Amino acid sequence: MTVPVFEEYEPAPDCPCAGCAEHRRDLARGLPVRVGGHPVARGARLALVLATAAGVALGAAGTGVDTAQAVAPLGAATTGTSVDPNPGTPQGGSGPLHGRPLPGPSAGKPPGELRATTRADIINRAKRWVREQVPYSMEKYWSDGYRQDCSGYVSMAWNLSDNEWTGSLADFGVRITQDEMEPGDMLLFHNPADPNKGSHVTLFGGWTDYTHSYYVAYEQTKPHARTQSTPVGYWNNADRYVPYRYKGLTEVSEGKGSNSATGNGAGTSAAYPGARSFGPGARNAHVTRLGRLLIQRGGKRFYSQGAGPEWGEADRRATRAFQLAQGWRGAEADGRPGPGTWRLLVRGLGKNIPAAGAGARPGGGGNGNTGGNGAGNGNGSGSGKGAGKGGAFPGAEFFRPGKSSAHVERLGRQLVRKGFGKHYTSGPGRLWTEADRRNVEAFQRAQGWRGSAANGYPGPETWRRLFV
């Protein structure tokens, strides 16, 4: 997959083509930054004016264009070939790439400041523009001070202190995978070769179905802000839309109104943010949330300065202590939170970290760091015995290539009852086959599990959910 390069595009000062000449003229006659112009120093703008005149003159010498016409005063009407100022693209016509700072106190804030917000607030702000049917424009600003184009819309929804553009929005987010997307994240395509053409950004509002091929998109586009079911790769440039999560995102604890160190720590989103959010070099709101949850569960002694956004040894040791408290061992207690660890923490489940010197009792559910070994599978909150109407989980050894037993047939029949039997061609039987594995994998993915947690081999939690 080609990864877009996020950089500002500037026209070459010696290029004689009509497009670059038009862009140079736009930049040269731009307003000062304080009132919405392009951020070019006064001296540089003067040089750009001279370069524009020289470039057009050079171009005229090679094309037969009258020189007097080529160096006419900027802003004067000209004849001949010109660039359409409003090309017909899905993202609207040409206009300034950089917006003016928002009015009021925010204008004096340092660039790149992160304002804390929640997913619910992001979506509510996005819905407001949809309700008001804010018209699309790359040059106009709505009553709240945000530019009325796609990047101004995301700047507004993310509550950024300035109007950003597609070349700078990535600086305010953490790159994630499509499987990790949650409402309030953005899908960004920046075209550095021609930012005004093709570049676009939308807000992710949630999947429309379990196939994860379409999502609810909130976006600012012609004729006005809208929300509709949209393919993951948008309508074009499918392989160039990159998902990002806002760096200033916080989660609100249920019944508490903030992600404080009190309460049960069950945030508005219990979804696992992904393994890449944790480990050496990670710095994000999920690490802070993890630390606070671990402190609530008895891990305060591991933190000398409290929870913070940068992953450290304190986070690893506290996580491992929590995992050991659940009775997990080996790879299941490696100090890195998997889906199971995360679910137990955010929902206030499982056993607390014992006091220093106290031993942890064995037992508990799976961490979710591994799958199919009887200790994991996805969110792994089971008792380790797979309790439910299906009885105790018989053990992972029954569900392997070449194995034949009544447990395999029973699993298959339950998959069919749950609507996950499409890979069977002759019905489930006692012999474990690839069809069994693929049907189990489909069921696991329907639970929101990914990676090794959705490997097609049932563990205690898969068994429990199937027969519950």
Short mmCIF file of C-alpha atoms in Angstrom, two decimals:
data_model
loop_
_atom_site.label_atom_id
_atom_site.label_comp_id
_atom_site.label_asym_id
_atom_site.label_seq_id
_atom_site.Cartn_x
_atom_site.Cartn_y
_atom_site.Cartn_z
CA MET A 1 0.00 0.00 0.00
CA THR A 2 1.32 3.41 -0.95
CA VAL A 3 1.57 5.65 2.09
CA PRO A 4 0.79 9.31 1.35
CA VAL A 5 3.55 11.80 2.12
CA PHE A 6 2.20 14.64 4.23
CA GLU A 7 3.84 17.81 2.98
CA GLU A 8 2.74 21.13 1.58
CA TYR A 9 2.82 21.56 -2.18
CA GLU A 10 4.39 24.75 -3.57
CA PRO A 11 4.47 25.63 -7.28
CA ALA A 12 7.91 25.69 -8.92
CA PRO A 13 9.00 29.35 -9.37
CA ASP A 14 10.30 28.72 -12.89
CA CYS A 15 7.51 26.51 -14.23
CA PRO A 16 5.75 28.33 -17.11
CA CYS A 17 2.60 26.16 -17.15
CA ALA A 18 -0.72 27.91 -16.60
CA GLY A 19 -1.50 25.95 -13.44
CA CYS A 20 1.69 26.91 -11.58
CA ALA A 21 1.43 30.50 -12.78
CA GLU A 22 -2.14 30.71 -11.50
CA HIS A 23 -1.13 29.18 -8.15
CA ARG A 24 1.80 31.61 -7.81
CA ARG A 25 -0.51 34.54 -8.47
CA ASP A 26 -2.96 33.27 -5.82
CA LEU A 27 -0.16 33.02 -3.26
CA ALA A 28 1.31 36.41 -4.17
CA ARG A 29 -1.94 38.34 -3.77
CA GLY A 30 -2.95 36.42 -0.64
CA LEU A 31 -3.97 38.13 2.56
CA PRO A 32 -1.77 38.32 5.67
CA VAL A 33 -1.84 35.22 7.86
CA ARG A 34 -3.69 37.02 10.66
CA VAL A 35 -6.75 37.47 8.41
CA GLY A 36 -6.64 34.17 6.62
CA GLY A 37 -3.85 34.46 4.05
CA HIS A 38 -1.13 32.00 3.14
CA PRO A 39 1.65 31.77 5.79
CA VAL A 40 4.43 33.30 3.71
CA ALA A 41 6.68 36.04 5.13
CA ARG A 42 6.36 39.52 3.61
CA GLY A 43 9.77 39.34 2.01
CA ALA A 44 9.11 35.90 0.61
CA ARG A 45 5.81 37.13 -0.82
CA LEU A 46 7.59 39.97 -2.62
CA ALA A 47 10.10 37.49 -4.02
CA LEU A 48 7.21 35.29 -5.11
CA VAL A 49 5.65 38.22 -6.98
CA LEU A 50 8.94 38.81 -8.83
CA ALA A 51 9.34 35.09 -9.50
CA THR A 52 5.80 34.96 -10.84
CA ALA A 53 6.43 37.81 -13.24
CA ALA A 54 9.74 36.31 -14.34
CA GLY A 55 8.24 32.85 -14.74
CA VAL A 56 5.35 34.08 -16.81
CA ALA A 57 7.71 36.20 -18.91
CA LEU A 58 9.97 33.21 -19.55
CA GLY A 59 6.94 31.17 -20.46
CA ALA A 60 5.75 33.87 -22.80
CA ALA A 61 9.08 33.98 -24.60
CA GLY A 62 8.73 30.35 -25.54
CA THR A 63 5.04 30.38 -26.43
CA GLY A 64 4.57 33.59 -28.37
CA VAL A 65 2.39 35.20 -25.69
CA ASP A 66 2.59 39.01 -25.62
CA THR A 67 5.04 39.96 -22.83
CA ALA A 68 3.12 43.07 -21.81
CA GLN A 69 0.09 40.90 -21.20
CA ALA A 70 2.11 38.28 -19.30
CA VAL A 71 3.45 40.79 -16.75
CA ALA A 72 0.17 42.63 -16.31
CA PRO A 73 -0.60 43.75 -12.73
CA LEU A 74 -1.70 40.92 -10.45
CA GLY A 75 -5.44 40.70 -10.22
CA ALA A 76 -5.95 42.38 -13.63
CA ALA A 77 -8.08 40.58 -16.17
CA THR A 78 -6.17 38.54 -18.73
CA THR A 79 -7.13 36.73 -21.86
CA GLY A 80 -6.10 33.42 -23.30
CA THR A 81 -5.77 30.06 -21.52
CA SER A 82 -6.65 30.07 -17.81
CA VAL A 83 -7.22 27.49 -15.14
CA ASP A 84 -10.79 26.81 -14.03
CA PRO A 85 -10.88 28.15 -10.44
CA ASN A 86 -13.57 25.60 -9.56
CA PRO A 87 -12.65 22.26 -11.12
CA GLY A 88 -15.26 19.56 -10.86
CA THR A 89 -13.80 17.31 -8.17
CA PRO A 90 -15.68 15.50 -5.41
CA GLN A 91 -13.96 17.81 -2.93
CA GLY A 92 -14.93 21.10 -4.57
CA GLY A 93 -12.97 23.82 -6.31
CA SER A 94 -9.59 25.38 -5.70
CA GLY A 95 -9.02 27.68 -2.75
CA PRO A 96 -6.63 28.39 0.13
CA LEU A 97 -5.12 25.30 1.70
CA HIS A 98 -4.49 26.96 5.06
CA GLY A 99 -7.29 28.56 7.03
CA ARG A 100 -7.11 31.53 9.34
CA PRO A 101 -6.69 30.91 13.08
CA LEU A 102 -9.95 30.76 14.99
CA PRO A 103 -11.05 34.07 16.49
CA GLY A 104 -10.78 34.75 20.19
CA PRO A 105 -8.38 33.29 22.79
CA SER A 106 -7.57 30.23 20.68
CA ALA A 107 -5.76 32.40 18.13
CA GLY A 108 -2.89 32.97 20.53
CA LYS A 109 -2.40 29.32 21.48
CA PRO A 110 0.69 27.45 20.29
CA PRO A 111 0.21 25.38 17.12
CA GLY A 112 -0.44 21.71 17.60
CA GLU A 113 -2.13 22.04 21.01
CA LEU A 114 -4.40 19.10 21.81
CA ARG A 115 -7.76 19.77 23.39
CA ALA A 116 -9.21 16.85 25.30
CA THR A 117 -12.43 15.48 23.84
CA THR A 118 -14.49 12.29 23.74
CA ARG A 119 -15.84 10.21 20.89
CA ALA A 120 -19.38 11.25 21.77
CA ASP A 121 -18.44 14.94 21.58
CA ILE A 122 -16.73 14.45 18.21
CA ILE A 123 -19.78 12.79 16.69
CA ASN A 124 -22.17 15.33 18.23
CA ARG A 125 -20.19 18.21 16.72
CA ALA A 126 -20.14 16.45 13.36
CA LYS A 127 -23.91 15.92 13.51
CA ARG A 128 -24.49 19.62 14.20
CA TRP A 129 -23.08 20.65 10.82
CA VAL A 130 -25.13 17.92 9.15
CA ARG A 131 -28.31 19.20 10.81
CA GLU A 132 -27.52 22.77 9.82
CA GLN A 133 -26.59 21.65 6.28
CA VAL A 134 -23.47 23.82 6.31
CA PRO A 135 -22.64 24.60 2.64
CA TYR A 136 -19.31 23.42 1.23
CA SER A 137 -16.66 26.07 0.57
CA MET A 138 -12.87 26.12 0.61
CA GLU A 139 -12.88 29.88 1.20
CA LYS A 140 -15.78 30.63 3.57
CA TYR A 141 -15.99 30.13 7.33
CA TRP A 142 -19.00 29.06 9.35
CA SER A 143 -20.29 30.95 12.38
CA ASP A 144 -18.13 28.81 14.70
CA GLY A 145 -14.97 30.00 12.91
CA TYR A 146 -14.14 26.80 11.03
CA ARG A 147 -13.53 26.64 7.27
CA GLN A 148 -16.38 24.98 5.38
CA ASP A 149 -14.35 22.27 3.62
CA CYS A 150 -13.55 18.66 4.52
CA SER A 151 -10.47 19.42 6.64
CA GLY A 152 -12.16 22.36 8.36
CA TYR A 153 -15.01 19.98 9.21
CA VAL A 154 -12.66 17.50 10.91
CA SER A 155 -10.85 20.39 12.64
CA MET A 156 -14.23 21.42 14.02
CA ALA A 157 -15.28 17.90 15.04
CA TRP A 158 -11.92 17.23 16.74
CA ASN A 159 -12.18 20.67 18.42
CA LEU A 160 -8.75 21.77 17.13
CA SER A 161 -7.56 25.27 18.00
CA ASP A 162 -6.91 26.16 14.34
CA ASN A 163 -8.25 25.30 10.91
CA GLU A 164 -6.00 22.54 9.61
CA TRP A 165 -5.77 21.03 6.14
CA THR A 166 -5.24 17.53 4.73
CA GLY A 167 -1.48 18.02 4.88
CA SER A 168 -1.42 18.71 8.62
CA LEU A 169 -4.33 16.76 10.16
CA ALA A 170 -2.18 13.63 10.52
CA ASP A 171 0.00 15.50 13.04
CA PHE A 172 -2.95 15.51 15.44
CA GLY A 173 -3.65 11.78 15.15
CA VAL A 174 -2.14 8.37 15.78
CA ARG A 175 -2.18 6.03 12.83
CA ILE A 176 -4.29 2.91 13.40
CA THR A 177 -5.52 -0.03 11.34
CA GLN A 178 -8.97 -0.25 9.78
CA ASP A 179 -9.87 -3.07 12.17
CA GLU A 180 -9.20 -0.70 15.09
CA MET A 181 -11.42 2.15 13.84
CA GLU A 182 -14.09 3.49 16.19
CA PRO A 183 -16.54 6.42 15.90
CA GLY A 184 -14.68 9.73 15.86
CA ASP A 185 -11.58 8.43 14.02
CA MET A 186 -10.78 9.85 10.59
CA LEU A 187 -9.95 8.39 7.18
CA LEU A 188 -7.49 10.69 5.41
CA PHE A 189 -6.20 10.88 1.85
CA HIS A 190 -3.70 13.65 1.16
CA ASN A 191 -2.44 14.12 -2.38
CA PRO A 192 0.90 15.97 -2.09
CA ALA A 193 1.27 16.31 -5.86
CA ASP A 194 -1.93 18.36 -6.08
CA PRO A 195 -3.56 18.87 -2.66
CA ASN A 196 -6.62 20.62 -4.10
CA LYS A 197 -7.45 17.65 -6.28
CA GLY A 198 -8.38 14.34 -4.72
CA SER A 199 -7.33 15.09 -1.16
CA HIS A 200 -10.17 14.37 1.22
CA VAL A 201 -10.94 13.38 4.80
CA THR A 202 -14.01 11.83 6.43
CA LEU A 203 -15.05 10.97 9.99
CA PHE A 204 -15.76 7.34 10.84
CA GLY A 205 -19.18 6.88 12.43
CA GLY A 206 -19.25 3.09 12.79
CA TRP A 207 -19.54 -0.02 10.61
CA THR A 208 -22.80 -0.64 8.77
CA ASP A 209 -22.50 -4.45 9.03
CA TYR A 210 -20.21 -7.23 10.17
CA THR A 211 -18.33 -7.42 6.84
CA HIS A 212 -16.67 -4.05 7.61
CA SER A 213 -16.82 -3.07 3.95
CA TYR A 214 -19.05 0.00 4.46
CA TYR A 215 -19.16 2.54 7.25
CA VAL A 216 -21.23 5.56 8.28
CA ALA A 217 -19.22 8.56 7.04
CA TYR A 218 -19.60 12.10 8.32
CA GLU A 219 -18.07 14.50 5.82
CA GLN A 220 -18.12 18.00 4.40
CA THR A 221 -18.54 17.84 0.64
CA LYS A 222 -20.69 19.43 -2.06
CA PRO A 223 -23.36 20.67 -1.64
CA HIS A 224 -23.25 20.53 2.19
CA ALA A 225 -22.28 18.46 5.22
CA ARG A 226 -23.77 14.99 5.12
CA THR A 227 -23.72 11.49 6.58
CA GLN A 228 -24.19 8.34 4.53
CA SER A 229 -23.05 4.75 4.09
CA THR A 230 -19.67 4.85 2.33
CA PRO A 231 -17.21 2.16 1.16
CA VAL A 232 -14.07 1.84 3.27
CA GLY A 233 -11.85 3.07 0.41
CA TYR A 234 -14.22 5.95 -0.28
CA TRP A 235 -15.39 6.16 -3.90
CA ASN A 236 -11.94 6.42 -5.47
CA ASN A 237 -8.26 6.17 -4.42
CA ALA A 238 -9.34 3.18 -2.34
CA ASP A 239 -5.82 2.19 -1.27
CA ARG A 240 -4.77 5.67 -0.14
CA TYR A 241 -7.17 6.43 2.71
CA VAL A 242 -5.30 6.11 6.01
CA PRO A 243 -7.13 5.82 9.39
CA TYR A 244 -6.06 8.01 12.31
CA ARG A 245 -7.22 8.42 15.91
CA TYR A 246 -7.18 11.85 17.59
CA LYS A 247 -4.29 12.13 20.06
CA GLY A 248 -6.31 14.13 22.56
CA LEU A 249 -9.07 11.55 22.81
CA THR A 250 -10.30 10.70 26.30
CA GLU A 251 -12.99 8.32 27.47
CA VAL A 252 -15.65 9.27 29.98
CA SER A 253 -16.25 6.86 32.87
CA GLU A 254 -19.83 5.70 33.24
CA GLY A 255 -21.63 7.66 35.93
CA LYS A 256 -18.59 9.83 36.69
CA GLY A 257 -18.36 12.30 33.81
CA SER A 258 -14.59 12.03 33.43
CA ASN A 259 -11.83 9.50 33.08
CA SER A 260 -10.77 10.01 36.66
CA ALA A 261 -9.08 7.62 39.01
CA THR A 262 -12.44 6.88 40.62
CA GLY A 263 -15.30 4.72 39.49
CA ASN A 264 -15.19 1.36 37.82
CA GLY A 265 -13.15 2.50 34.83
CA ALA A 266 -15.71 1.30 32.31
CA GLY A 267 -15.38 3.92 29.59
CA THR A 268 -17.80 4.75 26.83
CA SER A 269 -15.78 2.39 24.64
CA ALA A 270 -14.59 -0.99 25.86
CA ALA A 271 -13.15 -1.90 22.46
CA TYR A 272 -9.53 -3.04 22.54
CA PRO A 273 -7.42 -0.30 20.88
CA GLY A 274 -4.88 -2.77 19.43
CA ALA A 275 -1.53 -4.21 20.49
CA ARG A 276 0.38 -1.36 18.81
CA SER A 277 -1.08 1.06 21.36
CA PHE A 278 1.07 -0.56 24.06
CA GLY A 279 4.77 -1.34 24.36
CA PRO A 280 8.11 0.46 24.06
CA GLY A 281 7.78 3.75 22.22
CA ALA A 282 3.99 3.95 22.55
CA ARG A 283 2.61 7.31 23.69
CA ASN A 284 -1.15 7.83 23.63
CA ALA A 285 -4.30 8.23 25.70
CA HIS A 286 -4.81 4.45 25.84
CA VAL A 287 -1.61 4.03 27.89
CA THR A 288 -2.85 6.67 30.33
CA ARG A 289 -6.19 4.94 30.61
CA LEU A 290 -4.51 1.57 31.15
CA GLY A 291 -2.37 2.99 33.97
CA ARG A 292 -5.33 4.57 35.72
CA LEU A 293 -7.32 1.35 35.52
CA LEU A 294 -4.39 -0.67 36.88
CA ILE A 295 -3.99 1.78 39.77
CA GLN A 296 -7.68 1.34 40.58
CA ARG A 297 -7.19 -2.44 40.62
CA GLY A 298 -4.35 -2.41 43.14
CA GLY A 299 -1.34 -1.47 41.01
CA LYS A 300 -0.57 1.90 42.59
CA ARG A 301 2.72 0.66 44.07
CA PHE A 302 4.19 0.22 40.58
CA TYR A 303 3.77 3.90 39.69
CA SER A 304 5.96 6.51 41.33
CA GLN A 305 4.40 9.46 39.47
CA GLY A 306 0.98 8.19 38.47
CA ALA A 307 -0.30 7.11 35.06
CA GLY A 308 0.90 8.90 31.94
CA PRO A 309 0.64 8.64 28.14
CA GLU A 310 4.15 7.20 27.61
CA TRP A 311 4.54 3.44 27.98
CA GLY A 312 7.07 2.52 30.66
CA GLU A 313 8.32 -0.30 32.82
CA ALA A 314 5.72 0.59 35.46
CA ASP A 315 2.94 -0.12 32.96
CA ARG A 316 4.47 -3.48 32.03
CA ARG A 317 4.97 -4.58 35.64
CA ALA A 318 1.48 -3.49 36.73
CA THR A 319 -0.10 -5.21 33.73
CA ARG A 320 1.79 -8.42 34.45
CA ALA A 321 0.73 -8.29 38.11
CA PHE A 322 -2.91 -8.00 37.02
CA GLN A 323 -2.51 -10.90 34.59
CA LEU A 324 -0.89 -13.07 37.26
CA ALA A 325 -3.78 -12.23 39.57
CA GLN A 326 -6.11 -13.85 37.02
CA GLY A 327 -4.07 -17.06 37.22
CA TRP A 328 -2.42 -16.63 33.83
CA ARG A 329 1.15 -17.79 33.28
CA GLY A 330 3.80 -17.79 30.58
CA ALA A 331 2.88 -15.84 27.44
CA GLU A 332 -0.51 -15.05 28.97
CA ALA A 333 1.24 -12.92 31.62
CA ASP A 334 3.82 -11.08 29.52
CA GLY A 335 2.94 -7.61 30.78
CA ARG A 336 1.41 -6.50 27.47
CA PRO A 337 -2.39 -6.08 27.52
CA GLY A 338 -4.31 -8.23 25.07
CA PRO A 339 -8.07 -8.02 24.36
CA GLY A 340 -8.87 -10.12 27.43
CA THR A 341 -6.75 -8.03 29.79
CA TRP A 342 -8.30 -4.85 28.40
CA ARG A 343 -11.87 -6.12 28.70
CA LEU A 344 -11.47 -7.19 32.32
CA LEU A 345 -9.95 -3.83 33.23
CA VAL A 346 -12.41 -1.49 31.50
CA ARG A 347 -15.45 -3.48 32.68
CA GLY A 348 -14.26 -3.93 36.23
CA LEU A 349 -14.13 -7.72 35.96
CA GLY A 350 -11.62 -10.30 37.18
CA LYS A 351 -9.45 -10.26 40.29
CA ASN A 352 -7.61 -7.23 41.67
CA ILE A 353 -3.84 -7.08 41.99
CA PRO A 354 -2.99 -8.49 45.43
CA ALA A 355 -1.00 -6.47 47.93
CA ALA A 356 2.79 -6.82 47.85
CA GLY A 357 3.81 -10.24 49.16
CA ALA A 358 0.36 -11.81 48.73
CA GLY A 359 0.08 -14.68 46.28
CA ALA A 360 -2.33 -14.78 43.35
CA ARG A 361 -4.81 -17.62 43.20
CA PRO A 362 -4.93 -19.66 40.01
CA GLY A 363 -7.87 -19.65 37.67
CA GLY A 364 -9.62 -16.94 35.68
CA GLY A 365 -10.29 -16.20 32.07
CA GLY A 366 -7.94 -15.81 29.13
CA ASN A 367 -5.81 -12.79 28.38
CA GLY A 368 -6.61 -12.83 24.69
CA ASN A 369 -2.93 -12.42 23.74
CA THR A 370 -3.04 -15.90 22.26
CA GLY A 371 -5.87 -17.96 20.86
CA GLY A 372 -6.97 -21.57 20.62
CA ASN A 373 -4.90 -22.84 23.54
CA GLY A 374 -7.73 -22.99 26.04
CA ALA A 375 -6.62 -19.77 27.74
CA GLY A 376 -7.60 -17.07 25.29
CA ASN A 377 -9.73 -16.36 22.25
CA GLY A 378 -10.74 -12.79 21.80
CA ASN A 379 -12.02 -11.02 24.86
CA GLY A 380 -11.39 -14.09 26.99
CA SER A 381 -13.55 -13.29 29.99
CA GLY A 382 -14.64 -16.87 30.68
CA SER A 383 -13.95 -18.78 33.82
CA GLY A 384 -11.37 -20.99 32.16
CA LYS A 385 -13.90 -23.81 32.09
CA GLY A 386 -16.19 -22.47 29.37
CA ALA A 387 -19.27 -22.40 31.57
CA GLY A 388 -22.61 -22.03 29.77
CA LYS A 389 -25.39 -24.14 28.30
CA GLY A 390 -22.77 -26.03 26.36
CA GLY A 391 -21.14 -27.18 29.58
CA ALA A 392 -17.42 -27.05 30.23
CA PHE A 393 -15.04 -26.45 27.37
CA PRO A 394 -13.71 -29.95 26.48
CA GLY A 395 -10.19 -28.73 25.69
CA ALA A 396 -8.27 -27.40 22.71
CA GLU A 397 -6.82 -30.83 21.85
CA PHE A 398 -10.17 -31.95 20.37
CA PHE A 399 -10.16 -29.23 17.72
CA ARG A 400 -7.11 -29.89 15.59
CA PRO A 401 -6.54 -31.37 12.09
CA GLY A 402 -7.16 -35.13 12.07
CA LYS A 403 -9.05 -35.15 15.38
CA SER A 404 -12.46 -36.83 15.48
CA SER A 405 -14.96 -36.64 18.37
CA ALA A 406 -18.50 -35.82 19.37
CA HIS A 407 -17.25 -32.44 20.57
CA VAL A 408 -16.40 -31.43 16.99
CA GLU A 409 -19.84 -32.41 15.74
CA ARG A 410 -21.53 -30.61 18.61
CA LEU A 411 -19.50 -27.47 17.87
CA GLY A 412 -20.45 -27.61 14.20
CA ARG A 413 -24.16 -27.99 14.86
CA GLN A 414 -24.12 -25.02 17.21
CA LEU A 415 -22.29 -22.92 14.61
CA VAL A 416 -25.05 -23.73 12.11
CA ARG A 417 -27.72 -22.74 14.66
CA LYS A 418 -25.96 -19.42 15.20
CA GLY A 419 -25.76 -18.73 11.47
CA PHE A 420 -22.06 -19.47 11.00
CA GLY A 421 -22.19 -22.66 8.95
CA LYS A 422 -21.76 -21.33 5.42
CA HIS A 423 -18.46 -23.17 4.86
CA TYR A 424 -20.02 -26.60 5.38
CA THR A 425 -20.82 -28.43 2.13
CA SER A 426 -22.20 -31.64 3.65
CA GLY A 427 -23.08 -30.63 7.18
CA PRO A 428 -20.98 -30.80 10.35
CA GLY A 429 -19.48 -34.12 11.37
CA ARG A 430 -17.20 -35.67 13.96
CA LEU A 431 -13.96 -35.06 11.99
CA TRP A 432 -12.34 -31.64 12.38
CA THR A 433 -11.95 -30.03 8.94
CA GLU A 434 -10.97 -26.71 7.40
CA ALA A 435 -14.69 -25.92 7.11
CA ASP A 436 -14.98 -26.14 10.91
CA ARG A 437 -12.01 -23.84 11.35
CA ARG A 438 -13.31 -21.25 8.89
CA ASN A 439 -16.76 -21.21 10.48
CA VAL A 440 -15.24 -20.77 13.95
CA GLU A 441 -13.07 -17.96 12.59
CA ALA A 442 -16.16 -16.22 11.17
CA PHE A 443 -17.86 -16.46 14.57
CA GLN A 444 -14.80 -15.10 16.35
CA ARG A 445 -14.49 -12.16 13.96
CA ALA A 446 -18.17 -11.40 14.52
CA GLN A 447 -17.28 -10.88 18.19
CA GLY A 448 -14.84 -8.15 17.12
CA TRP A 449 -11.73 -10.29 17.68
CA ARG A 450 -8.75 -10.06 15.35
CA GLY A 451 -5.31 -11.58 14.88
CA SER A 452 -4.50 -14.68 16.91
CA ALA A 453 -7.74 -14.25 18.84
CA ALA A 454 -9.65 -15.10 15.64
CA ASN A 455 -7.56 -18.05 14.39
CA GLY A 456 -10.49 -20.45 13.93
CA TYR A 457 -9.64 -22.70 16.88
CA PRO A 458 -12.11 -22.53 19.78
CA GLY A 459 -10.97 -21.62 23.27
CA PRO A 460 -13.05 -21.37 26.46
CA GLU A 461 -14.54 -17.98 25.59
CA THR A 462 -15.47 -18.99 22.03
CA TRP A 463 -17.19 -22.07 23.47
CA ARG A 464 -19.01 -20.07 26.13
CA ARG A 465 -20.32 -17.49 23.66
CA LEU A 466 -21.44 -20.14 21.21
CA PHE A 467 -23.55 -21.97 23.75
CA VAL A 468 -24.67 -19.10 25.96
#
